[in-house]
Short mmCIF file of C-alpha atoms in Angstrom, two decimals:
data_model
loop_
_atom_site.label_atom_id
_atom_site.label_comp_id
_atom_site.label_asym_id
_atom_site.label_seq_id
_atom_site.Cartn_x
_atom_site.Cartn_y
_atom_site.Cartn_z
CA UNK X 1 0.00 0.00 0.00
CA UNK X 2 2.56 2.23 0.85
CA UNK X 3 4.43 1.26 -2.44
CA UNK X 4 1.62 2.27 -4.46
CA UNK X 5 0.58 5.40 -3.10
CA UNK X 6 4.56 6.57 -3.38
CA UNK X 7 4.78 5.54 -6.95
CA UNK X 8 1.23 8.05 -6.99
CA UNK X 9 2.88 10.33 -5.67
CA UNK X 10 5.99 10.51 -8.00
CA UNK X 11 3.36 10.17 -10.83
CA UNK X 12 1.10 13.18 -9.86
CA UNK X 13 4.45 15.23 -9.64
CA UNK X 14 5.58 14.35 -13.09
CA UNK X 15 2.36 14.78 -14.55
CA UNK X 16 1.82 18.03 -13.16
CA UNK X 17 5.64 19.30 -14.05
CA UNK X 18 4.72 18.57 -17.94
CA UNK X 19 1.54 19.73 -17.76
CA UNK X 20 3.31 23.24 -16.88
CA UNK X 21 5.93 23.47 -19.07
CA UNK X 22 4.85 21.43 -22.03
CA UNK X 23 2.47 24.68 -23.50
CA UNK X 24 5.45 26.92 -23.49
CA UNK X 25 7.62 24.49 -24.37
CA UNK X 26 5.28 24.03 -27.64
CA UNK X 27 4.85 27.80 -27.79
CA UNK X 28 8.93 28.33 -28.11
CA UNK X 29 9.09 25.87 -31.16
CA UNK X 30 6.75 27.33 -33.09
CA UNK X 31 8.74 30.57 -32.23
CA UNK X 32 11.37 28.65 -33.22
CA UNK X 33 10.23 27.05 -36.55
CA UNK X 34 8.45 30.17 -37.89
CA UNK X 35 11.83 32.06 -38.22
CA UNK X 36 13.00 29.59 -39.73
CA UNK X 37 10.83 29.43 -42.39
CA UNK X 38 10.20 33.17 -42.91
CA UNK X 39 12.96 34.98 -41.50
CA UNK X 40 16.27 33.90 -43.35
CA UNK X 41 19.63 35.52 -41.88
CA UNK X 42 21.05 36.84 -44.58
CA UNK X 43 21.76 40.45 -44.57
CA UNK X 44 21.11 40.91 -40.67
CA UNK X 45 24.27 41.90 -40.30
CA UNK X 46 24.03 45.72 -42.22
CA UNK X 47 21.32 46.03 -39.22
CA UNK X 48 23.74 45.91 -36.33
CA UNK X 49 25.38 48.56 -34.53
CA UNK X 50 29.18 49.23 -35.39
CA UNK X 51 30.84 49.69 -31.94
CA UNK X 52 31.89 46.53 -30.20
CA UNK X 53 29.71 47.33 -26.92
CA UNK X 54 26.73 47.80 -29.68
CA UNK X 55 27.50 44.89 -31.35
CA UNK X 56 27.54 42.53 -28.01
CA UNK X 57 24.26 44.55 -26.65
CA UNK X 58 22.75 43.55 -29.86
CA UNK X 59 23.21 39.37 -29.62
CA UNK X 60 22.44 39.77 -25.52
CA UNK X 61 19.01 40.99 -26.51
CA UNK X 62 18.36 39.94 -30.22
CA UNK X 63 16.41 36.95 -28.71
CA UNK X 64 13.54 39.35 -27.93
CA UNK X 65 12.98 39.12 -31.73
CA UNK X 66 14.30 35.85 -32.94
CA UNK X 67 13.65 33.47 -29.89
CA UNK X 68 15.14 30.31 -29.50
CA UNK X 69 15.92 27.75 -27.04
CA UNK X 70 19.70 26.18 -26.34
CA UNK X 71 18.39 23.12 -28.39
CA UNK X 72 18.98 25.05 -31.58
CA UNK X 73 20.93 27.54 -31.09
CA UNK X 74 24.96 26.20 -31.60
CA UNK X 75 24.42 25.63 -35.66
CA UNK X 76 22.20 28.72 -35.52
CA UNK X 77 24.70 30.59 -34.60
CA UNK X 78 27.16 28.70 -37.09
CA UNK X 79 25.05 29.64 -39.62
CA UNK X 80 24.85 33.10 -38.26
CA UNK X 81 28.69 33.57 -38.25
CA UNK X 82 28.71 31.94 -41.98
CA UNK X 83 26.34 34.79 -42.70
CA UNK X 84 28.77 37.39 -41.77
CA UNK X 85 26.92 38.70 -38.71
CA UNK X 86 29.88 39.93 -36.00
CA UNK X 87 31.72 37.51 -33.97
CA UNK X 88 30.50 39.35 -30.65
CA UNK X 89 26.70 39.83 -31.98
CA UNK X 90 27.11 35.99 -32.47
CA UNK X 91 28.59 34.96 -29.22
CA UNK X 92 26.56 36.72 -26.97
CA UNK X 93 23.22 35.69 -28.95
CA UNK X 94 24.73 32.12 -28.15
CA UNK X 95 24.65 32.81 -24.61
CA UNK X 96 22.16 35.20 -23.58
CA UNK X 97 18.97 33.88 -26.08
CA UNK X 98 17.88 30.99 -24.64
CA UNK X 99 17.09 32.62 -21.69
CA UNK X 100 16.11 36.48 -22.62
CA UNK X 101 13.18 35.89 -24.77
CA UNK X 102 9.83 36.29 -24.49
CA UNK X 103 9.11 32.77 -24.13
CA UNK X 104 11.22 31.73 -21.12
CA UNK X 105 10.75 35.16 -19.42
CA UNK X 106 6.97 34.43 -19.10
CA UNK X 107 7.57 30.64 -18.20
CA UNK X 108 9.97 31.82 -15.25
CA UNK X 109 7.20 33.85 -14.26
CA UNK X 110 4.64 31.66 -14.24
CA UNK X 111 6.60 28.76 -13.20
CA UNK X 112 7.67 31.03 -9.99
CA UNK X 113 4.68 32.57 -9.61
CA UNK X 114 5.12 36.26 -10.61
CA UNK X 115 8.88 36.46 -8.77
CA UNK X 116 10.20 39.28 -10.33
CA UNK X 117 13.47 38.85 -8.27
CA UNK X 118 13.94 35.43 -9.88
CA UNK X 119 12.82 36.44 -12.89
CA UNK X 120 15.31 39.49 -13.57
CA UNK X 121 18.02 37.11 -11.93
CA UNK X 122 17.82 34.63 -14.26
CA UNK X 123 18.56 37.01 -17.40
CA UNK X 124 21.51 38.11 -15.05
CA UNK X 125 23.15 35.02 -14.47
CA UNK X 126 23.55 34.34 -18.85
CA UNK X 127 23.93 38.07 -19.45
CA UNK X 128 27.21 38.11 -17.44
CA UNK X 129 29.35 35.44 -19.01
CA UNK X 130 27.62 36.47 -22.34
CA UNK X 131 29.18 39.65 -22.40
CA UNK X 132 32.58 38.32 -21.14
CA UNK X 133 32.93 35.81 -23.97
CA UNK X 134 31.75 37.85 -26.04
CA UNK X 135 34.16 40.84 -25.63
CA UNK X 136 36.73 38.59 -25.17
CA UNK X 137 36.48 36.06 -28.10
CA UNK X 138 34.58 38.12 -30.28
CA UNK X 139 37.98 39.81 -31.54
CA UNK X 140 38.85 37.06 -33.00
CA UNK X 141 38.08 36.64 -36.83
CA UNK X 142 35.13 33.73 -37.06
CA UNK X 143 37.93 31.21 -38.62
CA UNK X 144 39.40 31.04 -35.33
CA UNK X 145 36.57 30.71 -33.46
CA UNK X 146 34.87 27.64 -35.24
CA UNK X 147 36.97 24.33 -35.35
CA UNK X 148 38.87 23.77 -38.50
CA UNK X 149 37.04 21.70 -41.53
CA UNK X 150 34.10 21.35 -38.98
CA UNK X 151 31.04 19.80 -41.12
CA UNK X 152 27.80 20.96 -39.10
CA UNK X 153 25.72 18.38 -40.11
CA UNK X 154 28.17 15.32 -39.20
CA UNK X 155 28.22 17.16 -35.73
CA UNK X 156 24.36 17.69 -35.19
CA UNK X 157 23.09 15.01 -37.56
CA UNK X 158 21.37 15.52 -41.07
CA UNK X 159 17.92 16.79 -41.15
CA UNK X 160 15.15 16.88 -43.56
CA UNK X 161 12.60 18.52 -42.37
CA UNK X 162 11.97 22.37 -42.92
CA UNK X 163 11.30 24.80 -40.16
CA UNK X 164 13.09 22.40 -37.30
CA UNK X 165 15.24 25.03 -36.67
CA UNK X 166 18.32 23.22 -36.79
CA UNK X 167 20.38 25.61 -38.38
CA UNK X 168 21.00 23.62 -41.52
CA UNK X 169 20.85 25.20 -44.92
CA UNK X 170 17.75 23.60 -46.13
CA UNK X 171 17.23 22.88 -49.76
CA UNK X 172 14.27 24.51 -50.80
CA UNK X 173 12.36 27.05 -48.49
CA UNK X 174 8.63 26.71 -48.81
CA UNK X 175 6.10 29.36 -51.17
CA UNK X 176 2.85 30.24 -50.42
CA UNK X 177 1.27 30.80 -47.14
CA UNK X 178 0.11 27.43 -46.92
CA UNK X 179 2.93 25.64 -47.65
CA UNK X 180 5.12 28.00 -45.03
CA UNK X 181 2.02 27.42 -42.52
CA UNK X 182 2.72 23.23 -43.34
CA UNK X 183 6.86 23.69 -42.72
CA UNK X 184 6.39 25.72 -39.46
CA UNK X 185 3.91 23.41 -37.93
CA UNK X 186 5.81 20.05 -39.56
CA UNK X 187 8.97 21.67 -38.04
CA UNK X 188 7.78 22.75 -34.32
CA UNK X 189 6.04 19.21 -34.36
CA UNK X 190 8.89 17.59 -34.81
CA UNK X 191 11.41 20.04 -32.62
CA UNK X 192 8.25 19.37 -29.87
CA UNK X 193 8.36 15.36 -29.77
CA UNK X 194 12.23 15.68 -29.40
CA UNK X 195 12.13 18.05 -26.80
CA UNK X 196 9.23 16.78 -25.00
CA UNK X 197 11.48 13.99 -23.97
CA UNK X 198 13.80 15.73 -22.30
CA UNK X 199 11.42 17.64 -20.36
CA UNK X 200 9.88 14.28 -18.97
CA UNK X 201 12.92 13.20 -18.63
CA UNK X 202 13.91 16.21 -15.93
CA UNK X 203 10.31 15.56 -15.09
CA UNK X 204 10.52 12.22 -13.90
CA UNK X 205 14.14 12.72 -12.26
CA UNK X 206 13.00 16.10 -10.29
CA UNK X 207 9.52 13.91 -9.02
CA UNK X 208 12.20 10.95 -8.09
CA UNK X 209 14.26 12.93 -6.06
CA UNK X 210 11.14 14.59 -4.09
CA UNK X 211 9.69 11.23 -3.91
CA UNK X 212 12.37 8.53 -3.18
CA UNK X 213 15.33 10.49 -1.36
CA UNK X 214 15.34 10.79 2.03
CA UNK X 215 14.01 13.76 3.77
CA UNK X 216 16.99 14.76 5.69
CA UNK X 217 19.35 13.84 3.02
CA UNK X 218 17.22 16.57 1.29
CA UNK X 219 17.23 19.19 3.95
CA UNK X 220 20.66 18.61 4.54
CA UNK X 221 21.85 19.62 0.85
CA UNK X 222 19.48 22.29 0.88
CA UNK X 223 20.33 24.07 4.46
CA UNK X 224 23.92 24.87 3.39
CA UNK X 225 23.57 27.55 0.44
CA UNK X 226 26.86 26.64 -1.57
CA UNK X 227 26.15 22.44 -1.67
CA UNK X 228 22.37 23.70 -2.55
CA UNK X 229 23.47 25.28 -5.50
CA UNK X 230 26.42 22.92 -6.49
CA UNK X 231 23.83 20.47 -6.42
CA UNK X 232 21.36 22.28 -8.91
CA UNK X 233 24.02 23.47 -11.06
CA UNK X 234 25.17 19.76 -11.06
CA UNK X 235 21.30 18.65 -11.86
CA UNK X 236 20.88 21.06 -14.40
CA UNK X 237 23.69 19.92 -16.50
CA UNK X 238 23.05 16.10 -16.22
CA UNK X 239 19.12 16.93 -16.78
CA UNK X 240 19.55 19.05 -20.29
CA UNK X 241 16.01 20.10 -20.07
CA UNK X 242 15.30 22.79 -22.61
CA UNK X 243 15.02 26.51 -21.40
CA UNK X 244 11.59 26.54 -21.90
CA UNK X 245 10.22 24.42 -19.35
CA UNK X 246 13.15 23.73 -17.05
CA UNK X 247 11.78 26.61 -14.48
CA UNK X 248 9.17 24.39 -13.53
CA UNK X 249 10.90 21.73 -12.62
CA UNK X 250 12.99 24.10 -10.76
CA UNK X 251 10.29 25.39 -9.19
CA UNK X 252 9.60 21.92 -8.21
CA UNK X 253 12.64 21.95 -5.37
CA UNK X 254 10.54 23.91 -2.99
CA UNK X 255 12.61 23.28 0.27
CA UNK X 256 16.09 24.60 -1.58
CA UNK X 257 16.86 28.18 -1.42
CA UNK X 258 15.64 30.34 -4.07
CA UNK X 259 19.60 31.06 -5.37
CA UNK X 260 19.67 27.59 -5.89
CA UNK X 261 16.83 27.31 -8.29
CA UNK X 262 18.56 30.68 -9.88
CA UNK X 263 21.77 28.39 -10.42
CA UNK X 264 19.43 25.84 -12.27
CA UNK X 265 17.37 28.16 -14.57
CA UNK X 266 20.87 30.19 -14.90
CA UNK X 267 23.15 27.12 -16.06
CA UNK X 268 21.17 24.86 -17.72
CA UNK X 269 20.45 27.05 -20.85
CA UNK X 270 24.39 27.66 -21.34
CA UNK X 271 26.01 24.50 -19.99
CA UNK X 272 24.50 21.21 -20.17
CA UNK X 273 25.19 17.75 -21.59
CA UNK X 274 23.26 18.56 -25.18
CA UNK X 275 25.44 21.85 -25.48
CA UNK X 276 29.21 20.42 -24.29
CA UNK X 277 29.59 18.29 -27.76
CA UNK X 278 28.19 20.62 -29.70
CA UNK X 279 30.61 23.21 -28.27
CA UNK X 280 33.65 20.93 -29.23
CA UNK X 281 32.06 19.79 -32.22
CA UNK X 282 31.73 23.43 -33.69
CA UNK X 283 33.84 25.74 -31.98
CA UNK X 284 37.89 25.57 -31.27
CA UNK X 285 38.96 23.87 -28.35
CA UNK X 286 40.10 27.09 -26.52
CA UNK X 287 36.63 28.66 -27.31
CA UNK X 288 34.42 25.64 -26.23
CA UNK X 289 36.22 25.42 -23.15
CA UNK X 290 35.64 29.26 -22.13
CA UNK X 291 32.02 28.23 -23.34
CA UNK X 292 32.00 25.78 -20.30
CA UNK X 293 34.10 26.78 -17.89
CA UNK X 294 33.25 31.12 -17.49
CA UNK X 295 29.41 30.54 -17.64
CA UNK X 296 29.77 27.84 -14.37
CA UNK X 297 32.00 30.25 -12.06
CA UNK X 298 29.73 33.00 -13.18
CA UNK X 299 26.37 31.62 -12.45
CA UNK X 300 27.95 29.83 -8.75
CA UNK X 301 28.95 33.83 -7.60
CA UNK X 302 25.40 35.50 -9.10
CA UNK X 303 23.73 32.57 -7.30
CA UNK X 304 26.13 33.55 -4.27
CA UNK X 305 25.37 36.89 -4.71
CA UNK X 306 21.54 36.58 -5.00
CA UNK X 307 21.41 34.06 -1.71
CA UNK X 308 22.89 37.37 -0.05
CA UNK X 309 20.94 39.83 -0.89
CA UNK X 310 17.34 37.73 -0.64
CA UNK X 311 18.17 35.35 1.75
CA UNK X 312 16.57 31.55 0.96
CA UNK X 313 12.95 32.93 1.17
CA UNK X 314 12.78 34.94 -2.24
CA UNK X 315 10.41 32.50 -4.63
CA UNK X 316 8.38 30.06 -2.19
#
């Protein structure tokens, strides 16, 4: 009896975790698939600003208007670079969309129930190392910064399918309203069935840990601040679910301090186990690594940072 009421438990939790995310999870890959379809990149680079702050502004905040999810977004911004849009636009676009769009800013909200706090925390913790790689790297000329003879579609796999916002250069684009209408929903169909499995997946391992760890082995990691957000970091990298959705199931970890759930939302989107092949895959080896490393010591000291001036309360 007691069995089956804790496997109704863990269940009802991971039922209720999709049931959250899944409509903006949907909502981003139709985002997602429609600019593929109808908004090519070429010649959005004579739109950006000249000056190198400009240029790095630009790719923090370009995901307002072409929002994306970390999924996608390594051979988009490949195909970005091959486009001749500016190495820091490019960068920081890498970093800093998955998180600030639309999308993921009103999923945080909802997911944390209007914590404005959290919310403007989150876009803090990518901004940061955005702009550092950005400034740092983006000085470099793009053949430096990709990996020499890389073949995109031998590192991401081949697609087929138009409007999956993949990245890759797609034979034909469609004509005629209907036929775009057909690619976009074909695509975000597609981009939704793939993704929906990781978000069970983070689903089903955030209702486990609620369900089958101990209590105080629980309150323990969550009492002490730094192991509380080592531990999420640590979750959200193993987990890989997409930016979409994954502030619900950090929302899920009610008894850990609100900068721990930061560290989750914050990390996940730039570091997790999706993104670290792609990052060799595409980028040099000196890049990829800076893509790793600088956004998990910068997200560990905003968390830090955030515990400090909120306290563990902010978000329950």
């Amino acid at each position: 009896m007691l069995f089956d009421s804790t496997l109704a438990l863990f269940a009802t939790i991971t039922t209720a975790i999709v049931l959250e995310a899944a409509p903006f999870l949907l909502l981003g890959c139709l985002l997602s698939a429609a600019f593929e379809v109808y908004a090519p990149a070429d010649g959005l680079e004579r739109w950006l600003p000249r000056s190198a702050l400009g240029q790095t502004l630009a790719g923090c905040f370009a995901g307002i208007l072409l929002p994306t999810c970390e999924c996608g977004v390594v051979p988009l911004v490949r195909r970005l670079l091959a486009k001749g849009v500016p190495q820091r636009t490019a960068l920081a676009f890498l970093l800093a969309a998955p998180v600030a769009n639309p999308v993921v800013l009103a999923s945080t909200w909802v997911a944390f129930r209007g914590d404005l706090p959290l919310t403007i925390g989150r876009v803090v913790c990518v901004l940061i190392p955005a702009v550092i790689i950005a400034m740092v790297y983006g000085r470099l000329p793009a053949h430096k910064l990709l990996r020499g003879g890389v073949d995109l579609n031998a590192a991401v796999g081949s697609c087929s399918v138009a409007g999956c916002g993949c990245g890759h250069e797609h034979a034909e684009r469609p004509k005629g309203f209907f036929a775009g209408l057909r690619a976009v929903l074909t695509g975000a169909g597609v981009e939704f069935l793939h993704m929906g499995a990781f978000l069970i997946a983070g689903a089903m391992a955030a209702a486990a840990i609620k369900t089958f760890m101990p209590a105080d082995w629980l309150h323990s990691m969550a009492a002490a601040p730094v192991i509380a957000i080592g531990s999420m970091m640590l979750l959200a990298v193993l987990l890989s679910v997409c930016s979409e959705a994954d502030a619900f199931v950090a929302a899920s970890f009610v008894s850990f301090p609100a900068a721990a759930r930061l560290s989750f939302v914050g990390l996940g989107p730039m570091v997790d186990l999706k993104l670290i092949p792609l990052f060799f895959a595409v980028f040099s080896r000196r890049l990829a690594l800076a893509l790793c490393l600088i956004p998990i010591v910068s997200v560990f000291f905003t968390a830090l940072a955030f515990h400090a001036l909120f306290g563990p309360g902010v978000g329950l």
